[in-house]
Tab-separated table of C-alpha atoms in Angstrom:
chain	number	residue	atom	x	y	z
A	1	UNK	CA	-14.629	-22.752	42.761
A	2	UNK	CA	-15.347	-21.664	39.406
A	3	UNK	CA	-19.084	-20.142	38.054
A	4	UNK	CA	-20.084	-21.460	34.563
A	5	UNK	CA	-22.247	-21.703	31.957
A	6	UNK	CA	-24.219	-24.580	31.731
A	7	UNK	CA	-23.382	-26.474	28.140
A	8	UNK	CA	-26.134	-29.344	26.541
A	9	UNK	CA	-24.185	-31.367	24.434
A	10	UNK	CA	-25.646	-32.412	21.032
A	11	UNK	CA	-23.771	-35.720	18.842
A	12	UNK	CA	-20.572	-37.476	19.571
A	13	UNK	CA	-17.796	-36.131	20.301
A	14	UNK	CA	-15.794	-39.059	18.200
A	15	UNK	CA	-14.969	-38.547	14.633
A	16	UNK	CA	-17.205	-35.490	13.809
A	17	UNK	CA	-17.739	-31.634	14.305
A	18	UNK	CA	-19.888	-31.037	17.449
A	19	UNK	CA	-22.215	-28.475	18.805
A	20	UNK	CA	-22.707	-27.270	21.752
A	21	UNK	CA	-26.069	-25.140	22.769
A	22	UNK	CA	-25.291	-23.339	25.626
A	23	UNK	CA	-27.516	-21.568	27.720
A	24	UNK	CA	-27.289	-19.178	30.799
A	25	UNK	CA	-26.990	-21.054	34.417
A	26	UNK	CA	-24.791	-21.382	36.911
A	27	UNK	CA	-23.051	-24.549	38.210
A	28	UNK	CA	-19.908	-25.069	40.440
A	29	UNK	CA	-17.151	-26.803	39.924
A	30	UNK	CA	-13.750	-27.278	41.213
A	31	UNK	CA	-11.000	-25.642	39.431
A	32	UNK	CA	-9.233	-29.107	39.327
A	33	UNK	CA	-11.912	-30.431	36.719
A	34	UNK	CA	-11.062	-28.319	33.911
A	35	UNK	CA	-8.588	-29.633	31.256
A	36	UNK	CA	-7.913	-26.331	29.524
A	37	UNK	CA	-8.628	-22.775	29.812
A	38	UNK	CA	-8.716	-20.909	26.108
A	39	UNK	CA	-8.496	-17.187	25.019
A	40	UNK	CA	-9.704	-14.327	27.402
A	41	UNK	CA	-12.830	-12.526	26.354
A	42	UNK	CA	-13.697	-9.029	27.978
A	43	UNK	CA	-11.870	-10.029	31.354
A	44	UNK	CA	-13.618	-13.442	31.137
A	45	UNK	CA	-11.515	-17.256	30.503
A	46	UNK	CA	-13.076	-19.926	27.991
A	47	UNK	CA	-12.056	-23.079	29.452
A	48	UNK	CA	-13.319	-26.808	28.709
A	49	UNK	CA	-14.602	-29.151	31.186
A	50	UNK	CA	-14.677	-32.820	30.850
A	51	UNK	CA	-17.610	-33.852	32.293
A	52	UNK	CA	-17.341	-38.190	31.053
A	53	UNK	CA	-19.592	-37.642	27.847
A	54	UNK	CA	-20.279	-34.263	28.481
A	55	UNK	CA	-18.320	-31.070	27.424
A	56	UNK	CA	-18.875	-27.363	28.859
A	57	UNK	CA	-17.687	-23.839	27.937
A	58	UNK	CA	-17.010	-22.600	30.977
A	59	UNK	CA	-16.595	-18.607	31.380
A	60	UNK	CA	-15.074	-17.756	34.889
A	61	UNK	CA	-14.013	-14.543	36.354
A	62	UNK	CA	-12.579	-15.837	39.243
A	63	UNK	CA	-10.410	-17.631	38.066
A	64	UNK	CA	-6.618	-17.211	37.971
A	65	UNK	CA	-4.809	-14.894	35.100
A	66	UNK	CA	-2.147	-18.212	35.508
A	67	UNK	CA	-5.035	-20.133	34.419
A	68	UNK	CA	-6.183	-17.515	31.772
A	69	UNK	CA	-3.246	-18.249	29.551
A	70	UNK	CA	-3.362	-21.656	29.951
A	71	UNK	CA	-4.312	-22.945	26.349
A	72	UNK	CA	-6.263	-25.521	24.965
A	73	UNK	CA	-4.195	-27.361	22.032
A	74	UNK	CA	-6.541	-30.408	21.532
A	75	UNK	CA	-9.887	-28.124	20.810
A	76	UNK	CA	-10.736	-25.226	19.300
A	77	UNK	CA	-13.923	-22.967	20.115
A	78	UNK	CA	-16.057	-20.768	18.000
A	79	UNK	CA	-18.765	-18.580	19.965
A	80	UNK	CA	-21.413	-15.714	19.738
A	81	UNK	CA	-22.505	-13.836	22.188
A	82	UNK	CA	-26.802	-13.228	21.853
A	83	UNK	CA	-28.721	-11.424	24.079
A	84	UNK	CA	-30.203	-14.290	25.686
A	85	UNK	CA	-27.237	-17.154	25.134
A	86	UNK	CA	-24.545	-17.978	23.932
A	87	UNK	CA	-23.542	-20.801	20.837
A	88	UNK	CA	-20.290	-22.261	20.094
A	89	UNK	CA	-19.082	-25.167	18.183
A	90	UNK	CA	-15.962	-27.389	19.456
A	91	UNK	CA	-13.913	-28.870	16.739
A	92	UNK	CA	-11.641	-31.697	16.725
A	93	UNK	CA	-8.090	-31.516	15.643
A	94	UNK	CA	-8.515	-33.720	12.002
A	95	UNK	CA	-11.821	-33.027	11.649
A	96	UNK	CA	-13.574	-30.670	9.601
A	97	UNK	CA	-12.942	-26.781	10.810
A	98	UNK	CA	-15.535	-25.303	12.536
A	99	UNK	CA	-15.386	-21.660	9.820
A	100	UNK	CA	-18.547	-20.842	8.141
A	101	UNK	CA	-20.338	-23.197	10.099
A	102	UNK	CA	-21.223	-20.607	12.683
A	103	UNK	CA	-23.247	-17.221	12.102
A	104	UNK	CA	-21.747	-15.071	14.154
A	105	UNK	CA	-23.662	-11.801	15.809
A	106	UNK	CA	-21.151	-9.847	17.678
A	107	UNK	CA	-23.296	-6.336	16.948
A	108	UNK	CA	-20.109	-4.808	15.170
A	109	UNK	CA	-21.832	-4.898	11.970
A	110	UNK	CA	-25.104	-3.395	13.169
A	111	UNK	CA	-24.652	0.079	12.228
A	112	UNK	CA	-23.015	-1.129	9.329
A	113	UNK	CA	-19.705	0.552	9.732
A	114	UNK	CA	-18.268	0.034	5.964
A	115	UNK	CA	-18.637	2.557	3.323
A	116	UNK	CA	-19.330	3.229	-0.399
A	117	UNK	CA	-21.437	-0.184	-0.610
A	118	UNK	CA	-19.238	-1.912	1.236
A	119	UNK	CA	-20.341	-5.242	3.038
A	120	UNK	CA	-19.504	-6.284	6.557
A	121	UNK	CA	-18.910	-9.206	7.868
A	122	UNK	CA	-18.285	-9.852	11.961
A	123	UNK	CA	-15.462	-12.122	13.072
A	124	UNK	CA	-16.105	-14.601	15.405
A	125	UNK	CA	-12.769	-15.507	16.329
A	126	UNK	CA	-11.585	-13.470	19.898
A	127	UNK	CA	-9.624	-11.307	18.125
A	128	UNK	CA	-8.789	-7.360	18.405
A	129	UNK	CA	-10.626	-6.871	14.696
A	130	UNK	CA	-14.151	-7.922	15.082
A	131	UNK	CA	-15.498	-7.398	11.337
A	132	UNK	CA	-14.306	-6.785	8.183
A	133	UNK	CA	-15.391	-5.030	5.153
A	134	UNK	CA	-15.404	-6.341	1.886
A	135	UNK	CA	-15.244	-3.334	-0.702
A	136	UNK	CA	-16.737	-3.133	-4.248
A	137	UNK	CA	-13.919	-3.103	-7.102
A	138	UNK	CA	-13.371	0.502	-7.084
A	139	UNK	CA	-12.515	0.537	-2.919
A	140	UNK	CA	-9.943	0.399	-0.559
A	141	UNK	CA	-9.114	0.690	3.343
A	142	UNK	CA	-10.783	-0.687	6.370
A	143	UNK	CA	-13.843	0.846	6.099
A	144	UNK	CA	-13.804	1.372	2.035
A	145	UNK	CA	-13.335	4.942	2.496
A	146	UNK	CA	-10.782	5.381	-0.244
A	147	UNK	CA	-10.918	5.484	-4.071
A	148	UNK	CA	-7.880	3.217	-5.873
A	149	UNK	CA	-7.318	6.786	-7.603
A	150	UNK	CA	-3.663	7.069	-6.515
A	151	UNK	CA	-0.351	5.248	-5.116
A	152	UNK	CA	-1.514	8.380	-2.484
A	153	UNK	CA	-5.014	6.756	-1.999
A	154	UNK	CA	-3.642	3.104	-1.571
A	155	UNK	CA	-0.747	4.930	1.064
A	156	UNK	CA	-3.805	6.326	3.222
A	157	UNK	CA	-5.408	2.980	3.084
A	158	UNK	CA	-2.137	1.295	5.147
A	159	UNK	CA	-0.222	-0.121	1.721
A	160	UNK	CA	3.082	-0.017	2.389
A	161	UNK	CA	4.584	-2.445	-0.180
A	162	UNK	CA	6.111	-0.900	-3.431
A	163	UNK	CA	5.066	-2.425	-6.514
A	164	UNK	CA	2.383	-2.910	-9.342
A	165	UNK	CA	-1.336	-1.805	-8.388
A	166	UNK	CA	-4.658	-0.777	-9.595
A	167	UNK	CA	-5.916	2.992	-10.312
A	168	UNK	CA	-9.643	3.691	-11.281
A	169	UNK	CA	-10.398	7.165	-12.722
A	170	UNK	CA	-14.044	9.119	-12.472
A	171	UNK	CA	-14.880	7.085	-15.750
A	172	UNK	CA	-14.060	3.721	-14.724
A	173	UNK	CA	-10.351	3.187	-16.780
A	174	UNK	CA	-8.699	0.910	-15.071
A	175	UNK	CA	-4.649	0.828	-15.820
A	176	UNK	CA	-1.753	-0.397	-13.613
A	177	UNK	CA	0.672	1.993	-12.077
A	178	UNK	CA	4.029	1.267	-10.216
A	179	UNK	CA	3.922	2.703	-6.477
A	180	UNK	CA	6.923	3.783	-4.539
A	181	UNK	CA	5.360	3.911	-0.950
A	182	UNK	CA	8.571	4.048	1.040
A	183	UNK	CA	11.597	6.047	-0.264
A	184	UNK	CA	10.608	8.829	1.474
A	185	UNK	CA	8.836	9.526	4.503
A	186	UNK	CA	5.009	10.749	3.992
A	187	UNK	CA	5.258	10.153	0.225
A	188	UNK	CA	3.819	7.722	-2.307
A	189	UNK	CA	4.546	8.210	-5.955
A	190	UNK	CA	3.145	7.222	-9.584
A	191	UNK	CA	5.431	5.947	-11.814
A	192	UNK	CA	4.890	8.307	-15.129
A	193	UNK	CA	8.380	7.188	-16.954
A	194	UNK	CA	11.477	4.989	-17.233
A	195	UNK	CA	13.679	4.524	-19.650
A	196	UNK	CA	17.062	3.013	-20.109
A	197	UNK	CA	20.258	5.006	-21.253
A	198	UNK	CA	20.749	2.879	-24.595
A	199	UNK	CA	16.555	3.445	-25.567
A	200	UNK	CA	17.135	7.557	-24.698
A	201	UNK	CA	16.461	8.128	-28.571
A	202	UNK	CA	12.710	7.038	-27.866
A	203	UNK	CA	12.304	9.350	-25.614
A	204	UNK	CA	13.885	12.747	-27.293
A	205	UNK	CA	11.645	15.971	-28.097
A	206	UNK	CA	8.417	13.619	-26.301
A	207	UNK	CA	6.900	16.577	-23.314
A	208	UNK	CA	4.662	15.622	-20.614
A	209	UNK	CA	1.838	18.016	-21.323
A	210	UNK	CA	1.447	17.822	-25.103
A	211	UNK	CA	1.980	13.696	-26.605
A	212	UNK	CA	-0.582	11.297	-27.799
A	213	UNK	CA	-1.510	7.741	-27.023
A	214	UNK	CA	1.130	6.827	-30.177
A	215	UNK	CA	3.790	8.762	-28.448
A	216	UNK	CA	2.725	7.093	-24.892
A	217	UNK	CA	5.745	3.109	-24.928
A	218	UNK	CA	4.365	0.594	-23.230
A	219	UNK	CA	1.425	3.004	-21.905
A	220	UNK	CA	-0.739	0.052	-20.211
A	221	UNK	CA	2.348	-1.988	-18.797
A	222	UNK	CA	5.099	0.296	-16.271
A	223	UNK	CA	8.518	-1.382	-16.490
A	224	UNK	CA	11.710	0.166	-16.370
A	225	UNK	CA	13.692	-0.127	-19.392
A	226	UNK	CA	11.008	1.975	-21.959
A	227	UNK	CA	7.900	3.105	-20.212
A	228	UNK	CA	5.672	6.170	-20.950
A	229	UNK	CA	2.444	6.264	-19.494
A	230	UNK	CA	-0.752	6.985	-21.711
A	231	UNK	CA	-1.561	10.918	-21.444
A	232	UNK	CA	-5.078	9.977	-19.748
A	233	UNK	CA	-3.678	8.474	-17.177
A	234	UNK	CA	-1.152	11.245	-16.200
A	235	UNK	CA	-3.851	13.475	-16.399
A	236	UNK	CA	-5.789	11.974	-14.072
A	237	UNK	CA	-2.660	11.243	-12.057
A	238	UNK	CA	-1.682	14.432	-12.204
A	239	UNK	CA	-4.869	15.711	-10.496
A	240	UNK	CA	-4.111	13.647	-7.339
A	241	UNK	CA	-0.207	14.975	-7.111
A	242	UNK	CA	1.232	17.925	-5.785
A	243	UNK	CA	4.952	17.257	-6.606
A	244	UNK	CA	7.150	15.367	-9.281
A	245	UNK	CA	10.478	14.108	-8.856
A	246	UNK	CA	12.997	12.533	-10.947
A	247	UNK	CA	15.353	9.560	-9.563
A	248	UNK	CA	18.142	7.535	-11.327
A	249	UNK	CA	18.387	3.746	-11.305
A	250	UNK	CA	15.363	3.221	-8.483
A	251	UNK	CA	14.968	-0.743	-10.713
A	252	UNK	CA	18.639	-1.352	-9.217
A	253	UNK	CA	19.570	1.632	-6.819
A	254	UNK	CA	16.079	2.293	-5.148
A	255	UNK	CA	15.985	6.139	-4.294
A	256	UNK	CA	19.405	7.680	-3.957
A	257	UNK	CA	19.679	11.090	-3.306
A	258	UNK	CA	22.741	11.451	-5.575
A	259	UNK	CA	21.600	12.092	-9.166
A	260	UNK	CA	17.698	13.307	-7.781
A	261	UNK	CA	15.256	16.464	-7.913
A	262	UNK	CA	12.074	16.532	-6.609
A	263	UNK	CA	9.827	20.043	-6.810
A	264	UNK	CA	6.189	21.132	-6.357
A	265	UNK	CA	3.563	21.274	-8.899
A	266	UNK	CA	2.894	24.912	-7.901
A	267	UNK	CA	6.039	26.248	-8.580
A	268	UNK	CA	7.067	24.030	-11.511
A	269	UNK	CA	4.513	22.542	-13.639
A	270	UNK	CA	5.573	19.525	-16.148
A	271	UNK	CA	2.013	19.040	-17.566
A	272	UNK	CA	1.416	22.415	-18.361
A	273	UNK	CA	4.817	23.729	-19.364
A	274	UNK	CA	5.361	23.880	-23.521
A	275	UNK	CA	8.968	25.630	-24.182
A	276	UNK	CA	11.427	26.994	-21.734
A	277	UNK	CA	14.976	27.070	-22.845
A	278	UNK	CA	17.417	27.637	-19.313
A	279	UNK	CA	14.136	28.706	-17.162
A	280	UNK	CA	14.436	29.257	-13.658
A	281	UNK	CA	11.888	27.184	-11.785
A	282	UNK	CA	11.915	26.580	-7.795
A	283	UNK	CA	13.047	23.317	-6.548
A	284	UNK	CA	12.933	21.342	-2.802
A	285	UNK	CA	16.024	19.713	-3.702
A	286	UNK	CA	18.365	18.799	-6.545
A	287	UNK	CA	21.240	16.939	-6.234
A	288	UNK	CA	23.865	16.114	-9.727
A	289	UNK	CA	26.894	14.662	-8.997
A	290	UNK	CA	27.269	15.439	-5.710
A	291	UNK	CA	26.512	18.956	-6.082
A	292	UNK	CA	23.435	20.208	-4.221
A	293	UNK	CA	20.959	23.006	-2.982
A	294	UNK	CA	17.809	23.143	-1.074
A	295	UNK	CA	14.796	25.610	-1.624
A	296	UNK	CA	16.782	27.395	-4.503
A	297	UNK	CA	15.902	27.476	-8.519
A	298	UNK	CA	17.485	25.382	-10.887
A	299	UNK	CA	17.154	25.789	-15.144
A	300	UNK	CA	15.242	23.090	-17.165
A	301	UNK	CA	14.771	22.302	-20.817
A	302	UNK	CA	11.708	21.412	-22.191
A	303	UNK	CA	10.322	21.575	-26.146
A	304	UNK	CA	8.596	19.520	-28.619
A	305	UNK	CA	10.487	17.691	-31.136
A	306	UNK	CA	13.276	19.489	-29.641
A	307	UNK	CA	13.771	18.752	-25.822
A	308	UNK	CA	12.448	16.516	-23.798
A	309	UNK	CA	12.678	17.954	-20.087
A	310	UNK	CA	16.139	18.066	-18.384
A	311	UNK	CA	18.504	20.214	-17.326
A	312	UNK	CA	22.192	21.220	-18.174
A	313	UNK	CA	24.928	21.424	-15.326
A	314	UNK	CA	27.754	22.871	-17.589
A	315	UNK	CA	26.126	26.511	-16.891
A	316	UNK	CA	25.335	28.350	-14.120
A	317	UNK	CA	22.187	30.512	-14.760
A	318	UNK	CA	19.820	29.682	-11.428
A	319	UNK	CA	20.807	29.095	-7.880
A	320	UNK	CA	22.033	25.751	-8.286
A	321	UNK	CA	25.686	25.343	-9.332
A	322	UNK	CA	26.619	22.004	-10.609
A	323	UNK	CA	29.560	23.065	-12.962
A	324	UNK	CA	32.222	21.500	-11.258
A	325	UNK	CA	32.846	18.214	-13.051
A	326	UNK	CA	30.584	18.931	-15.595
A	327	UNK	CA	30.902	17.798	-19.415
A	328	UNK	CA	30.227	20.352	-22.149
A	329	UNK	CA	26.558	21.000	-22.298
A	330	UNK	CA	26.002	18.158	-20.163
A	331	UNK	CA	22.690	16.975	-19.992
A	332	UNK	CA	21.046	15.425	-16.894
A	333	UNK	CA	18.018	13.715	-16.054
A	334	UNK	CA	17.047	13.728	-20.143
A	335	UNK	CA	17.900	14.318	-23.280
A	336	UNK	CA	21.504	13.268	-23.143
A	337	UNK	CA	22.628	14.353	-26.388
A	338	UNK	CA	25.946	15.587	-24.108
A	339	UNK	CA	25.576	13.053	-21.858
A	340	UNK	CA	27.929	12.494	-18.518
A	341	UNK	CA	29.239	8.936	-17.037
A	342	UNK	CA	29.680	10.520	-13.788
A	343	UNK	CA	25.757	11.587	-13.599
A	344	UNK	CA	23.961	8.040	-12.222
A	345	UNK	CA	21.134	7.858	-14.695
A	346	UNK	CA	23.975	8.478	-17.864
A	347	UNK	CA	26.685	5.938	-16.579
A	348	UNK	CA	25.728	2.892	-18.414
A	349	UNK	CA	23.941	1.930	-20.832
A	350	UNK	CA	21.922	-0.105	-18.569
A	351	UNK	CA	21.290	3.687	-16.451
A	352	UNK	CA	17.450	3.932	-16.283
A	353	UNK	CA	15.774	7.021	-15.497
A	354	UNK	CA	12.876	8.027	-13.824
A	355	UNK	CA	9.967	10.471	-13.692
A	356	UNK	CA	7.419	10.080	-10.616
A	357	UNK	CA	4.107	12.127	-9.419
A	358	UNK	CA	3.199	12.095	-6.205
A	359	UNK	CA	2.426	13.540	-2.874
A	360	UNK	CA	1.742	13.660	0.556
């Protein structure tokens, strides 16, 4: 025996959407009269019972969990639960869908649990999310508690997809960035610059912390053969990073950690540096060639109209030794006035390379 919920039925069931007005009662009824049993709500079965012209929602706890997973392919049920009864709406297959027909008050959206203006909206459907929060422009995340103001901020929201999206600054810019959300664990990062080998000329004697918007290729539109974002933007970027890297080929290769360097902010500081010539500055890892070091200091290049920042493996004035197959002067990860085929972003004229800001 099975303890329901008494269902009126109002219209026909034939050809049209139906409604059902359903209020508390209790009737009993063999288990043997119930054509389907649908999803399990808080420990209790929906189930439909053909009663001739009549149709019930039946909610039974007694019933079997054998029974609980039977499902109902021929109907499908939306319900709300009030504090005084319940309303639902059976639908048809081939008729019109039963969504937006019902207002739904679960209570999930009484305390209103989105932020920053965000709206909610419950979900009827017996499903493990029971709202959902639509965000203003300028909003990510479940509850629209982040900012689009980084590939970090769309990371903490649950993005994991690489690709083009959205930043917002304080005043309201909106430009396109490229994320990397996966090459490395923990870290998303901005695309800042690409270039290919053949465009390197473009790119000579241009430093990240002093250019203009004329300087800035392609500032409003990341891609990978000639790309240099507009100086706003890495500003602002640059206030949501702790770290910059530099990666050859990621359009082809992804991240390969041949041919790659990746420091802190703190200990070497691209938008803020003017000219160093063979300056020491601490890295978490470089690796040219083949030829690596953790943790240890490595020289870089960097002047207006002179250098653009790289560094040169054919000395050895830092911790990091990469003279071992080295070209005269060779110049890696810029520049490339000596330039090396062996290095991964100088072996082609197709070779892109990449500058990235980021963090954790």
């Amino acid at each position: 025996m099975v303890h329901i919920i008494f269902a009126t039925f109002l219209g026909n069931i034939y050809g049209q959407v139906n409604c059902l007005e359903i209020f508390y009662g209790t009737l009993i009824f063999p288990q043997s009269s119930m054509i389907c049993i649908g999803r399990r709500i808080g420990g209790h079965a929906l189930a439909l019972q053909n009663g001739g012209q009549n149709y019930f929602l039946i909610i039974s706890c007694s019933t079997s969990d054998s029974y609980a997973q039977m499902c109902c392919k021929r109907y499908h049920i939306i319900f709300s639960t009030f504090s005084s009864k319940i309303k639902c709406k059976i639908c048809r297959d081939n008729v019109t869908p039963c969504d937006g027909e019902v207002t739904c008050i679960n209570g999930c959206c009484k305390n209103n649990p989105c932020q920053n203006g965000g709206t909610c909206t419950e979900i009827c459907e017996p499903t493990s999310v029971r709202y959902n929060c639509s965000c203003p422009a300028k909003f990510i995340g479940r509850h629209c508690e982040f900012e689009r103001k980084s590939c970090q901020a769309y990371k903490a929201a649950g993005e994991r997809k690489s690709g083009l999206y959205t930043i917002i600054d304080n005043s309201d810019r909106v430009f396109k960035v490229f994320c990397d959300f996966d090459s490395e664990a923990n870290f998303a990062w901005n695309l800042i610059q690409s270039f290919k080998f053949s465009n390197n000329d473009d790119f000579k004697g241009v430093i990240f912390s002093d250019y203009n918007d004329a300087d800035a290729i392609s500032g409003d539109q990341p891609n990978w053969h000639a790309y240099l974002i507009r100086p706003a933007y890495l500003a602002w970027l640059g206030n949501q990073s702790t770290h910059w890297r530099a990666t050859c080929r990621y359009d082809t290769d992804g991240v390969v950690y041949t041919d790659y360097m990746r420091t802190s902010l703190a200990d070497c500081n691209i938008l803020t540096m003017q000219k160093v010539h063979r300056t020491c500055f601490q890295f978490e890892f470089i690796n040219i060639r083949g030829h690596n070091c953790s943790s240890c200091t490595v020289p870089l290049w960097n002047e207006k109209g002179g250098y653009s920042l790289h560094t040169d493996t054919s000395i050895k004035k830092c911790e990091f030794d990469g003279q071992t197959g080295a070209v005269h002067r060779e110049d890696n990860f810029g520049h490339y006035v000596h330039s090396n085929s062996l290095h991964r972003c100088s072996s082609g004229s197709n070779s892109t390379t990449q500058f990235w800001l980021g963090g954790k």
